[in-house]
């Protein structure tokens, strides 16, 4: 019996750019254990056929060469459209009747995907409860909630509370698409599937960690949303903290959703709160020049498009090892990388033994787009006395595995269909992440500390941020990955 996926917000970008292409890829690769039906729900008027045709076009555009018209035809037979309004209970009752017709009285999994604007999450969940669509008599029911999950701690708590009125925690899948990226999962493999890294993965060997998510693009057409959110809500509270958790967590006792999430959330609990005083010294914010000229942005907007945050983790492993998180739009290049910066050697044996960190060992995890891992280390230059130079061991996904990297949404949708929540955020995890960001948001709003620095598009953010790092005896690893 096929599983049923109902997408709310069916006429939106996420559905056509990410969700349907990912489902099609899973179908094409034969990865689905059970066949699926996809039902789109939104206010726009479409017949089933019109929606299928629209999706055929967008899917062909987004999956490129792997689009196979014959396969799409088979897949599209199970795509349906149901017009409706999230505000109207009768539309949900009609949806229920429609699904019951498709399922013909047989038991089926229903996976509800909230791909709407965030203000519709709560009403949609309420309607699912009220209309009986969440009732599990005839099969399991699950709900996927897109980010952002709340805009601060209070709103996230409120959303958790209302979601729990209809679904139990084990039915809720809060998505952070960074966890669906192969390289982020590989970070767990690097740490827990090998023996050589664990002994040095701590304060005895590591000076600090840098997590950078730089984007070359600016806010583009999303200014309306972005100007309210800013970089802290858009990237740091979710994607960067997820990367931090996977980097810093202890090994879970087994590869299982709650065991993993228990370890992740412990990291968040161990992060020293950034009280108001610390916000001015340990955070940094910037805005690229030209941002306020974007359509939908007030000319006086003080929204940060760049942030750097220094976090301390108060536990046995990480005491004294700062984690620097940094993200920005309109930067030099698109790169997501985690840099593990090791201490410099304790004794200067060779004339040019590094005494500063820039030349000390470094492990660079290239999350995207040049997926891979590099270890930087010193090598003797031949025929040059004891002169040394930094070289690297380079693992590249592209060279090793050749294939195209799957989109994060493929893995996440498959896991949600199979009931594996390991790569989804739990209620307490989302709230703990807001608890870290709230004081920063608060201080940035209330006081002009730290000052909002301007930066030119196409570089690594404000110059002052480089100086801020240098004052701490450290340097950002500002290197664009080599593609190809
Ligand atoms: C989204 C943010 O969650 O992630 C966007 O809202 C950002 O602003 C995007 O551009 C980045 O995702 P990726 O997968 O391209 O790194």
Short mmCIF file of C-alpha atoms and ligand atoms in Angstrom, two decimals:
data_model
loop_
_atom_site.label_atom_id
_atom_site.label_comp_id
_atom_site.label_asym_id
_atom_site.label_seq_id
_atom_site.Cartn_x
_atom_site.Cartn_y
_atom_site.Cartn_z
CA UNK A 1 0.00 0.00 0.00
CA UNK A 2 1.55 3.37 -0.96
CA UNK A 3 2.48 5.99 1.65
CA UNK A 4 0.78 9.37 1.26
CA UNK A 5 2.74 12.61 1.43
CA UNK A 6 0.61 15.73 1.72
CA UNK A 7 2.47 18.98 1.00
CA UNK A 8 0.94 22.18 2.41
CA UNK A 9 2.30 25.17 0.50
CA UNK A 10 2.25 23.15 -2.70
CA UNK A 11 2.47 26.13 -5.03
CA UNK A 12 5.58 27.51 -3.28
CA UNK A 13 9.22 27.46 -4.23
CA UNK A 14 10.33 24.84 -1.74
CA UNK A 15 7.91 22.31 -3.23
CA UNK A 16 9.01 22.78 -6.81
CA UNK A 17 12.73 23.37 -6.19
CA UNK A 18 13.44 20.83 -3.48
CA UNK A 19 10.66 18.53 -2.33
CA UNK A 20 9.24 17.13 -5.55
CA UNK A 21 12.69 16.81 -7.22
CA UNK A 22 13.91 14.92 -4.13
CA UNK A 23 10.90 12.58 -4.17
CA UNK A 24 11.34 12.01 -7.89
CA UNK A 25 15.03 11.14 -7.37
CA UNK A 26 14.15 8.65 -4.65
CA UNK A 27 11.62 7.07 -7.00
CA UNK A 28 14.08 7.02 -9.94
CA UNK A 29 16.82 5.45 -7.85
CA UNK A 30 14.41 2.83 -6.48
CA UNK A 31 15.05 3.97 -2.89
CA UNK A 32 11.44 3.99 -1.70
CA UNK A 33 10.50 0.92 0.28
CA UNK A 34 6.82 1.54 -0.40
CA UNK A 35 5.39 3.38 -3.39
CA UNK A 36 4.26 6.93 -2.62
CA UNK A 37 1.42 9.25 -3.50
CA UNK A 38 2.07 12.98 -3.40
CA UNK A 39 -0.85 15.28 -2.71
CA UNK A 40 -0.37 19.02 -3.05
CA UNK A 41 -2.54 21.40 -1.00
CA UNK A 42 -2.68 25.14 -1.49
CA UNK A 43 -5.07 27.96 -2.39
CA UNK A 44 -4.09 28.20 -6.06
CA UNK A 45 -6.36 26.57 -8.62
CA UNK A 46 -4.89 23.56 -10.44
CA UNK A 47 -6.28 20.38 -11.85
CA UNK A 48 -4.22 17.24 -11.09
CA UNK A 49 -2.92 17.36 -14.65
CA UNK A 50 -1.98 21.04 -14.53
CA UNK A 51 -0.04 20.55 -11.33
CA UNK A 52 1.75 17.49 -12.75
CA UNK A 53 2.75 19.49 -15.84
CA UNK A 54 4.03 22.40 -13.76
CA UNK A 55 6.09 20.01 -11.63
CA UNK A 56 7.41 18.14 -14.67
CA UNK A 57 8.93 21.34 -15.89
CA UNK A 58 10.39 22.51 -12.58
CA UNK A 59 11.71 19.04 -11.74
CA UNK A 60 13.41 18.76 -15.14
CA UNK A 61 15.04 22.15 -14.49
CA UNK A 62 16.23 21.29 -11.01
CA UNK A 63 17.48 17.74 -11.45
CA UNK A 64 19.20 18.49 -14.78
CA UNK A 65 20.71 15.51 -16.56
CA UNK A 66 19.17 12.92 -14.29
CA UNK A 67 15.66 13.77 -15.51
CA UNK A 68 14.24 10.76 -17.31
CA UNK A 69 10.92 11.56 -19.02
CA UNK A 70 9.77 7.94 -18.93
CA UNK A 71 10.47 7.59 -15.19
CA UNK A 72 8.78 10.93 -14.53
CA UNK A 73 5.66 9.68 -16.31
CA UNK A 74 5.47 6.67 -14.00
CA UNK A 75 6.13 8.83 -10.94
CA UNK A 76 3.62 11.51 -11.96
CA UNK A 77 0.74 9.01 -12.03
CA UNK A 78 0.71 9.19 -8.25
CA UNK A 79 0.73 12.98 -7.98
CA UNK A 80 -2.52 14.72 -7.07
CA UNK A 81 -3.65 18.22 -6.24
CA UNK A 82 -6.26 19.32 -3.73
CA UNK A 83 -7.19 22.98 -3.61
CA UNK A 84 -7.78 24.37 -0.13
CA UNK A 85 -7.28 27.12 2.41
CA UNK A 86 -5.45 26.50 5.70
CA UNK A 87 -7.92 28.80 7.43
CA UNK A 88 -10.95 26.66 6.54
CA UNK A 89 -11.79 23.51 8.48
CA UNK A 90 -14.15 22.38 5.71
CA UNK A 91 -11.19 22.29 3.30
CA UNK A 92 -9.39 19.91 5.65
CA UNK A 93 -12.47 17.75 5.98
CA UNK A 94 -12.66 17.64 2.17
CA UNK A 95 -8.96 16.73 2.09
CA UNK A 96 -9.65 13.87 4.47
CA UNK A 97 -12.41 12.56 2.22
CA UNK A 98 -10.08 12.88 -0.77
CA UNK A 99 -7.29 10.93 0.98
CA UNK A 100 -9.70 8.25 2.15
CA UNK A 101 -10.81 7.87 -1.46
CA UNK A 102 -7.21 7.44 -2.63
CA UNK A 103 -6.39 5.01 0.15
CA UNK A 104 -9.56 3.00 -0.51
CA UNK A 105 -9.97 2.04 3.13
CA UNK A 106 -6.52 0.50 3.38
CA UNK A 107 -4.06 1.41 6.06
CA UNK A 108 -1.43 3.94 4.90
CA UNK A 109 1.25 6.16 6.36
CA UNK A 110 0.42 9.85 6.02
CA UNK A 111 3.28 12.29 6.10
CA UNK A 112 2.19 15.94 6.30
CA UNK A 113 4.81 18.40 5.11
CA UNK A 114 4.44 22.02 6.22
CA UNK A 115 6.15 23.92 3.41
CA UNK A 116 4.07 27.05 3.99
CA UNK A 117 5.04 30.45 5.35
CA UNK A 118 5.85 29.91 9.08
CA UNK A 119 2.75 31.82 10.26
CA UNK A 120 0.62 28.96 8.91
CA UNK A 121 2.35 26.16 10.88
CA UNK A 122 0.17 26.47 13.96
CA UNK A 123 -3.18 26.84 12.17
CA UNK A 124 -2.34 23.95 9.82
CA UNK A 125 -1.47 21.66 12.73
CA UNK A 126 -4.64 22.65 14.56
CA UNK A 127 -6.73 21.91 11.47
CA UNK A 128 -5.05 18.52 11.04
CA UNK A 129 -6.17 17.69 14.56
CA UNK A 130 -9.66 19.12 14.25
CA UNK A 131 -10.45 17.44 10.94
CA UNK A 132 -9.36 13.99 12.12
CA UNK A 133 -6.53 13.87 9.57
CA UNK A 134 -3.99 13.21 12.32
CA UNK A 135 -5.98 10.26 13.66
CA UNK A 136 -3.84 7.11 13.63
CA UNK A 137 -6.58 4.47 13.44
CA UNK A 138 -5.77 3.78 9.83
CA UNK A 139 -1.99 4.04 9.81
CA UNK A 140 0.84 6.13 11.23
CA UNK A 141 0.72 9.95 10.92
CA UNK A 142 3.81 12.17 10.90
CA UNK A 143 4.41 15.85 10.37
CA UNK A 144 7.48 17.59 8.97
CA UNK A 145 7.92 21.20 10.03
CA UNK A 146 10.26 23.41 8.01
CA UNK A 147 12.55 25.98 9.54
CA UNK A 148 12.33 28.57 11.03
CA UNK A 149 10.86 26.89 14.08
CA UNK A 150 9.84 30.04 15.96
CA UNK A 151 11.52 33.42 15.95
CA UNK A 152 12.72 33.30 19.56
CA UNK A 153 12.48 31.02 22.58
CA UNK A 154 8.95 32.04 23.55
CA UNK A 155 7.50 31.51 20.07
CA UNK A 156 9.32 28.17 19.67
CA UNK A 157 7.92 27.01 23.02
CA UNK A 158 4.47 28.08 21.96
CA UNK A 159 4.78 26.25 18.62
CA UNK A 160 6.07 23.13 20.39
CA UNK A 161 3.15 23.33 22.78
CA UNK A 162 0.49 23.61 20.07
CA UNK A 163 2.13 20.89 17.95
CA UNK A 164 2.11 18.57 20.96
CA UNK A 165 -1.66 19.08 21.29
CA UNK A 166 -2.06 17.14 18.03
CA UNK A 167 1.09 15.06 17.53
CA UNK A 168 3.36 13.28 20.00
CA UNK A 169 7.06 14.18 19.84
CA UNK A 170 7.85 10.92 18.00
CA UNK A 171 5.54 12.00 15.16
CA UNK A 172 7.20 15.42 14.70
CA UNK A 173 10.12 15.91 12.30
CA UNK A 174 11.65 19.41 12.53
CA UNK A 175 13.81 19.84 9.52
CA UNK A 176 17.24 21.42 9.31
CA UNK A 177 18.44 20.59 5.83
CA UNK A 178 22.10 20.89 6.87
CA UNK A 179 21.77 17.58 8.68
CA UNK A 180 20.73 15.96 5.39
CA UNK A 181 24.02 16.94 3.76
CA UNK A 182 26.33 13.97 3.15
CA UNK A 183 29.36 15.79 4.53
CA UNK A 184 27.62 16.59 7.82
CA UNK A 185 26.76 12.93 8.30
CA UNK A 186 30.31 12.12 7.28
CA UNK A 187 31.52 14.24 10.16
CA UNK A 188 29.96 11.65 12.47
CA UNK A 189 31.67 8.92 10.48
CA UNK A 190 34.99 10.77 10.63
CA UNK A 191 34.72 11.09 14.39
CA UNK A 192 33.05 7.84 15.38
CA UNK A 193 33.95 5.45 12.56
CA UNK A 194 37.70 5.98 12.95
CA UNK A 195 40.07 5.65 15.88
CA UNK A 196 42.78 8.15 15.02
CA UNK A 197 40.82 11.37 15.49
CA UNK A 198 39.15 10.75 18.84
CA UNK A 199 42.31 10.94 21.02
CA UNK A 200 43.15 14.40 19.69
CA UNK A 201 39.59 15.74 19.51
CA UNK A 202 39.78 17.80 22.68
CA UNK A 203 41.30 20.78 24.50
CA UNK A 204 44.70 19.04 24.83
CA UNK A 205 45.32 19.27 21.09
CA UNK A 206 42.82 21.76 19.73
CA UNK A 207 43.29 25.50 20.08
CA UNK A 208 39.94 26.52 18.62
CA UNK A 209 37.28 25.60 16.09
CA UNK A 210 35.94 27.81 13.27
CA UNK A 211 32.62 27.10 11.62
CA UNK A 212 31.99 29.28 8.59
CA UNK A 213 28.94 29.33 6.36
CA UNK A 214 29.69 31.97 3.74
CA UNK A 215 27.37 32.72 0.87
CA UNK A 216 28.28 34.67 -2.24
CA UNK A 217 24.64 35.52 -2.93
CA UNK A 218 22.92 38.49 -1.34
CA UNK A 219 19.34 38.47 -0.03
CA UNK A 220 17.94 38.64 -3.55
CA UNK A 221 14.17 38.44 -3.67
CA UNK A 222 13.81 37.21 -0.08
CA UNK A 223 14.34 40.61 1.52
CA UNK A 224 10.82 40.75 2.96
CA UNK A 225 11.48 37.67 5.08
CA UNK A 226 15.17 38.29 5.64
CA UNK A 227 14.86 41.82 6.94
CA UNK A 228 12.75 40.50 9.83
CA UNK A 229 14.96 37.48 10.44
CA UNK A 230 18.59 38.55 9.92
CA UNK A 231 21.55 36.21 9.86
CA UNK A 232 21.27 35.05 13.46
CA UNK A 233 17.77 33.65 13.05
CA UNK A 234 18.25 32.58 9.46
CA UNK A 235 21.54 30.68 9.80
CA UNK A 236 23.12 30.66 13.26
CA UNK A 237 20.25 29.43 15.44
CA UNK A 238 19.81 26.40 13.22
CA UNK A 239 22.45 25.45 10.63
CA UNK A 240 25.57 26.70 12.44
CA UNK A 241 24.54 25.38 15.83
CA UNK A 242 23.76 22.02 14.22
CA UNK A 243 27.28 21.92 12.77
CA UNK A 244 28.67 22.87 16.17
CA UNK A 245 26.71 20.09 17.90
CA UNK A 246 27.93 17.42 15.50
CA UNK A 247 31.52 18.66 15.87
CA UNK A 248 31.45 18.83 19.66
CA UNK A 249 29.11 16.01 20.77
CA UNK A 250 30.20 12.87 22.60
CA UNK A 251 29.82 9.54 20.83
CA UNK A 252 26.24 8.29 21.19
CA UNK A 253 25.88 4.78 22.57
CA UNK A 254 24.14 3.67 19.39
CA UNK A 255 23.14 5.20 16.06
CA UNK A 256 19.58 5.86 17.04
CA UNK A 257 17.52 9.06 17.07
CA UNK A 258 17.24 9.71 20.78
CA UNK A 259 20.75 8.55 21.64
CA UNK A 260 22.17 10.98 19.06
CA UNK A 261 19.91 13.85 20.02
CA UNK A 262 20.62 13.38 23.73
CA UNK A 263 24.32 13.90 23.04
CA UNK A 264 23.70 16.86 20.77
CA UNK A 265 21.48 18.70 23.19
CA UNK A 266 24.05 18.23 26.00
CA UNK A 267 26.45 20.36 23.95
CA UNK A 268 23.92 23.19 23.80
CA UNK A 269 23.31 22.93 27.52
CA UNK A 270 27.06 23.24 28.12
CA UNK A 271 27.41 26.47 26.14
CA UNK A 272 28.14 29.44 28.38
CA UNK A 273 25.25 31.89 28.12
CA UNK A 274 26.16 35.12 26.37
CA UNK A 275 24.95 37.63 28.89
CA UNK A 276 24.52 41.23 27.82
CA UNK A 277 28.09 42.25 28.70
CA UNK A 278 29.54 39.37 26.73
CA UNK A 279 27.46 40.10 23.66
CA UNK A 280 29.49 43.24 23.01
CA UNK A 281 32.84 41.45 23.31
CA UNK A 282 32.04 37.99 21.96
CA UNK A 283 29.73 38.71 19.04
CA UNK A 284 30.23 40.66 15.88
CA UNK A 285 27.72 41.89 13.34
CA UNK A 286 27.79 43.45 9.92
CA UNK A 287 25.68 44.49 6.99
CA UNK A 288 26.82 44.50 3.39
CA UNK A 289 26.85 47.81 1.59
CA UNK A 290 23.84 48.10 -0.66
CA UNK A 291 21.59 45.89 1.49
CA UNK A 292 19.22 48.72 2.36
CA UNK A 293 18.72 49.44 -1.33
CA UNK A 294 17.16 45.96 -1.85
CA UNK A 295 13.48 45.86 -2.61
CA UNK A 296 11.48 45.24 0.57
CA UNK A 297 14.16 46.58 2.95
CA UNK A 298 13.68 49.85 4.87
CA UNK A 299 16.39 52.38 4.07
CA UNK A 300 17.14 52.59 7.81
CA UNK A 301 17.28 48.83 8.38
CA UNK A 302 19.90 47.63 10.87
CA UNK A 303 19.43 43.95 10.14
CA UNK A 304 22.69 42.03 10.29
CA UNK A 305 23.63 40.09 7.15
CA UNK A 306 26.90 38.94 8.74
CA UNK A 307 27.57 37.60 12.22
CA UNK A 308 30.47 36.09 14.11
CA UNK A 309 29.93 34.59 17.54
CA UNK A 310 32.45 33.18 19.98
CA UNK A 311 31.02 30.40 22.12
CA UNK A 312 32.58 28.52 25.02
CA UNK A 313 31.54 25.00 25.88
CA UNK A 314 31.83 24.30 29.57
CA UNK A 315 32.60 20.62 29.71
CA UNK A 316 35.59 18.34 30.24
CA UNK A 317 36.41 17.98 26.52
CA UNK A 318 36.12 21.58 25.41
CA UNK A 319 37.04 23.76 28.37
CA UNK A 320 39.09 26.70 27.06
CA UNK A 321 38.52 25.89 23.36
CA UNK A 322 36.51 28.67 21.73
CA UNK A 323 34.13 27.84 18.91
CA UNK A 324 33.91 30.70 16.41
CA UNK A 325 30.74 30.66 14.32
CA UNK A 326 30.54 32.95 11.33
CA UNK A 327 28.04 33.40 8.54
CA UNK A 328 27.25 36.06 6.00
CA UNK A 329 25.67 36.92 2.71
CA UNK A 330 27.48 38.68 -0.15
CA UNK A 331 30.82 37.19 0.85
CA UNK A 332 33.79 36.19 -1.37
CA UNK A 333 32.52 32.76 -2.29
CA UNK A 334 30.11 30.05 -1.25
CA UNK A 335 31.77 27.86 1.29
CA UNK A 336 30.74 25.95 4.37
CA UNK A 337 33.72 24.71 6.30
CA UNK A 338 34.67 23.53 9.73
CA UNK A 339 38.25 24.22 10.70
CA UNK A 340 39.79 22.34 13.60
CA UNK A 341 42.85 24.39 14.47
CA UNK A 342 45.42 22.46 16.49
CA UNK A 343 47.97 23.96 18.88
CA UNK A 344 51.39 24.96 17.53
CA UNK A 345 54.21 22.53 18.46
CA UNK A 346 55.36 23.17 22.03
CA UNK A 347 59.07 23.35 21.19
CA UNK A 348 60.77 25.10 18.29
CA UNK A 349 63.14 22.40 17.07
CA UNK A 350 63.63 23.54 13.49
CA UNK A 351 64.45 27.08 12.54
CA UNK A 352 61.03 27.77 11.10
CA UNK A 353 58.97 25.63 13.42
CA UNK A 354 55.63 27.44 13.51
CA UNK A 355 55.18 29.54 16.56
CA UNK A 356 51.91 31.00 15.45
CA UNK A 357 48.70 29.12 14.81
CA UNK A 358 48.44 30.04 11.13
CA UNK A 359 51.11 27.47 10.32
CA UNK A 360 50.15 24.85 12.90
CA UNK A 361 48.21 21.70 11.97
CA UNK A 362 44.70 22.13 10.79
CA UNK A 363 41.90 19.80 9.81
CA UNK A 364 39.48 21.36 7.35
CA UNK A 365 36.13 19.76 6.75
CA UNK A 366 34.75 21.14 3.51
CA UNK A 367 31.01 20.73 3.92
CA UNK A 368 30.22 22.34 0.57
CA UNK A 369 30.63 22.96 -2.32
CA UNK A 370 34.06 21.25 -2.68
CA UNK A 371 33.05 18.40 -0.40
CA UNK A 372 36.05 16.80 1.26
CA UNK A 373 38.56 16.90 4.10
CA UNK A 374 42.09 18.27 4.25
CA UNK A 375 44.79 17.83 6.85
CA UNK A 376 47.37 20.61 6.80
CA UNK A 377 50.81 19.73 8.09
CA UNK A 378 54.47 20.75 7.80
CA UNK A 379 56.81 19.07 5.34
CA UNK A 380 60.52 19.48 4.77
CA UNK A 381 61.23 21.26 1.51
CA UNK A 382 63.76 19.08 -0.38
CA UNK A 383 67.25 20.38 -0.81
CA UNK A 384 66.62 23.46 1.31
CA UNK A 385 68.20 22.69 4.66
CA UNK A 386 65.50 22.25 7.30
CA UNK A 387 63.17 24.68 5.63
CA UNK A 388 59.52 23.64 6.03
CA UNK A 389 56.34 24.31 4.15
CA UNK A 390 52.72 23.60 4.93
CA UNK A 391 51.27 20.90 2.66
CA UNK A 392 48.09 18.89 2.83
CA UNK A 393 46.52 15.50 2.58
CA UNK A 394 43.42 15.98 0.55
CA UNK A 395 40.33 13.80 0.41
CA UNK A 396 37.80 14.87 -2.19
CA UNK A 397 34.37 13.32 -2.50
CA UNK A 398 34.31 14.13 -6.18
CA UNK A 399 37.58 12.33 -6.90
CA UNK A 400 36.86 9.36 -4.65
CA UNK A 401 33.22 8.66 -5.42
CA UNK A 402 32.66 10.49 -8.71
CA UNK A 403 28.86 10.52 -8.53
CA UNK A 404 26.75 13.61 -7.99
CA UNK A 405 26.10 14.37 -4.32
CA UNK A 406 22.44 13.78 -3.48
CA UNK A 407 20.33 16.70 -2.32
CA UNK A 408 19.88 16.88 1.45
CA UNK A 409 16.10 16.62 1.09
CA UNK A 410 16.34 13.13 -0.43
CA UNK A 411 17.86 11.67 2.69
CA UNK A 412 15.58 13.61 5.03
CA UNK A 413 12.36 12.69 3.23
CA UNK A 414 13.39 9.05 3.09
CA UNK A 415 14.20 9.04 6.81
CA UNK A 416 10.86 10.65 7.68
CA UNK A 417 9.03 8.05 5.58
CA UNK A 418 10.94 5.30 7.35
CA UNK A 419 10.35 6.81 10.79
CA UNK A 420 13.99 7.64 11.56
CA UNK A 421 14.27 11.01 13.32
CA UNK A 422 18.06 10.91 13.87
CA UNK A 423 18.64 13.83 11.49
CA UNK A 424 15.76 15.98 12.75
CA UNK A 425 15.71 18.42 15.63
CA UNK A 426 13.91 17.53 18.84
CA UNK A 427 11.74 20.00 20.78
CA UNK A 428 14.30 20.52 23.57
CA UNK A 429 17.11 20.97 21.04
CA UNK A 430 15.32 23.76 19.19
CA UNK A 431 14.49 25.51 22.45
CA UNK A 432 18.05 25.18 23.75
CA UNK A 433 19.33 26.74 20.51
CA UNK A 434 16.99 29.71 20.97
CA UNK A 435 18.13 30.04 24.58
CA UNK A 436 21.63 30.69 23.22
CA UNK A 437 20.52 33.18 20.56
CA UNK A 438 17.85 35.10 22.46
CA UNK A 439 20.22 37.21 24.61
CA UNK A 440 22.20 38.16 21.50
CA UNK A 441 19.07 39.17 19.60
CA UNK A 442 17.91 41.09 22.62
CA UNK A 443 21.19 42.96 23.11
CA UNK A 444 21.54 43.71 19.40
CA UNK A 445 18.08 45.22 19.45
CA UNK A 446 18.32 47.17 22.68
CA UNK A 447 21.85 48.48 22.57
CA UNK A 448 24.13 49.47 19.78
CA UNK A 449 26.77 47.01 21.03
CA UNK A 450 28.58 45.67 19.18
CA UNK A 451 28.31 48.31 16.48
CA UNK A 452 26.86 47.18 13.18
CA UNK A 453 29.85 47.25 10.81
CA UNK A 454 29.49 47.79 7.08
CA UNK A 455 31.29 45.58 4.59
CA UNK A 456 31.77 45.53 0.85
CA UNK A 457 30.17 42.63 -0.98
CA UNK A 458 32.62 40.08 -2.34
CA UNK A 459 34.98 39.87 0.66
CA UNK A 460 35.07 38.07 4.00
CA UNK A 461 32.85 40.44 5.94
CA UNK A 462 33.92 43.56 7.87
CA UNK A 463 37.67 44.13 8.23
CA UNK A 464 37.10 44.77 11.91
CA UNK A 465 36.11 41.13 12.31
CA UNK A 466 39.53 40.06 11.07
CA UNK A 467 41.12 42.42 13.60
CA UNK A 468 38.85 41.10 16.36
CA UNK A 469 40.21 37.61 15.63
CA UNK A 470 43.83 38.82 15.44
CA UNK A 471 43.48 40.49 18.84
CA UNK A 472 42.73 37.03 20.21
CA UNK A 473 45.89 35.63 18.62
CA UNK A 474 43.94 33.81 15.93
CA UNK A 475 43.17 34.18 12.26
CA UNK A 476 40.17 33.29 10.16
CA UNK A 477 40.81 30.62 7.58
CA UNK A 478 39.67 32.74 4.64
CA UNK A 479 40.15 30.40 1.74
CA UNK A 480 37.72 29.68 -1.03
CA UNK A 481 37.56 25.99 -1.87
CA UNK A 482 39.07 24.73 -5.09
CA UNK A 483 36.31 23.24 -7.19
CA UNK A 484 36.66 20.45 -9.71
C1 LIG B 1 18.40 28.57 4.34
C2 LIG B 1 18.45 30.05 4.57
O1 LIG B 1 17.95 27.89 5.47
O2 LIG B 1 19.70 28.10 4.00
C3 LIG B 1 19.01 30.78 3.37
O3 LIG B 1 17.14 30.52 4.85
C4 LIG B 1 20.34 30.19 2.95
O4 LIG B 1 19.15 32.16 3.62
C5 LIG B 1 20.24 28.68 2.82
O5 LIG B 1 20.71 30.77 1.72
C6 LIG B 1 21.60 28.05 2.60
O6 LIG B 1 21.45 26.70 2.32
P1 LIG B 1 22.54 25.92 1.46
O7 LIG B 1 22.11 24.49 1.49
O8 LIG B 1 22.53 26.51 0.09
O9 LIG B 1 23.84 26.17 2.15
#
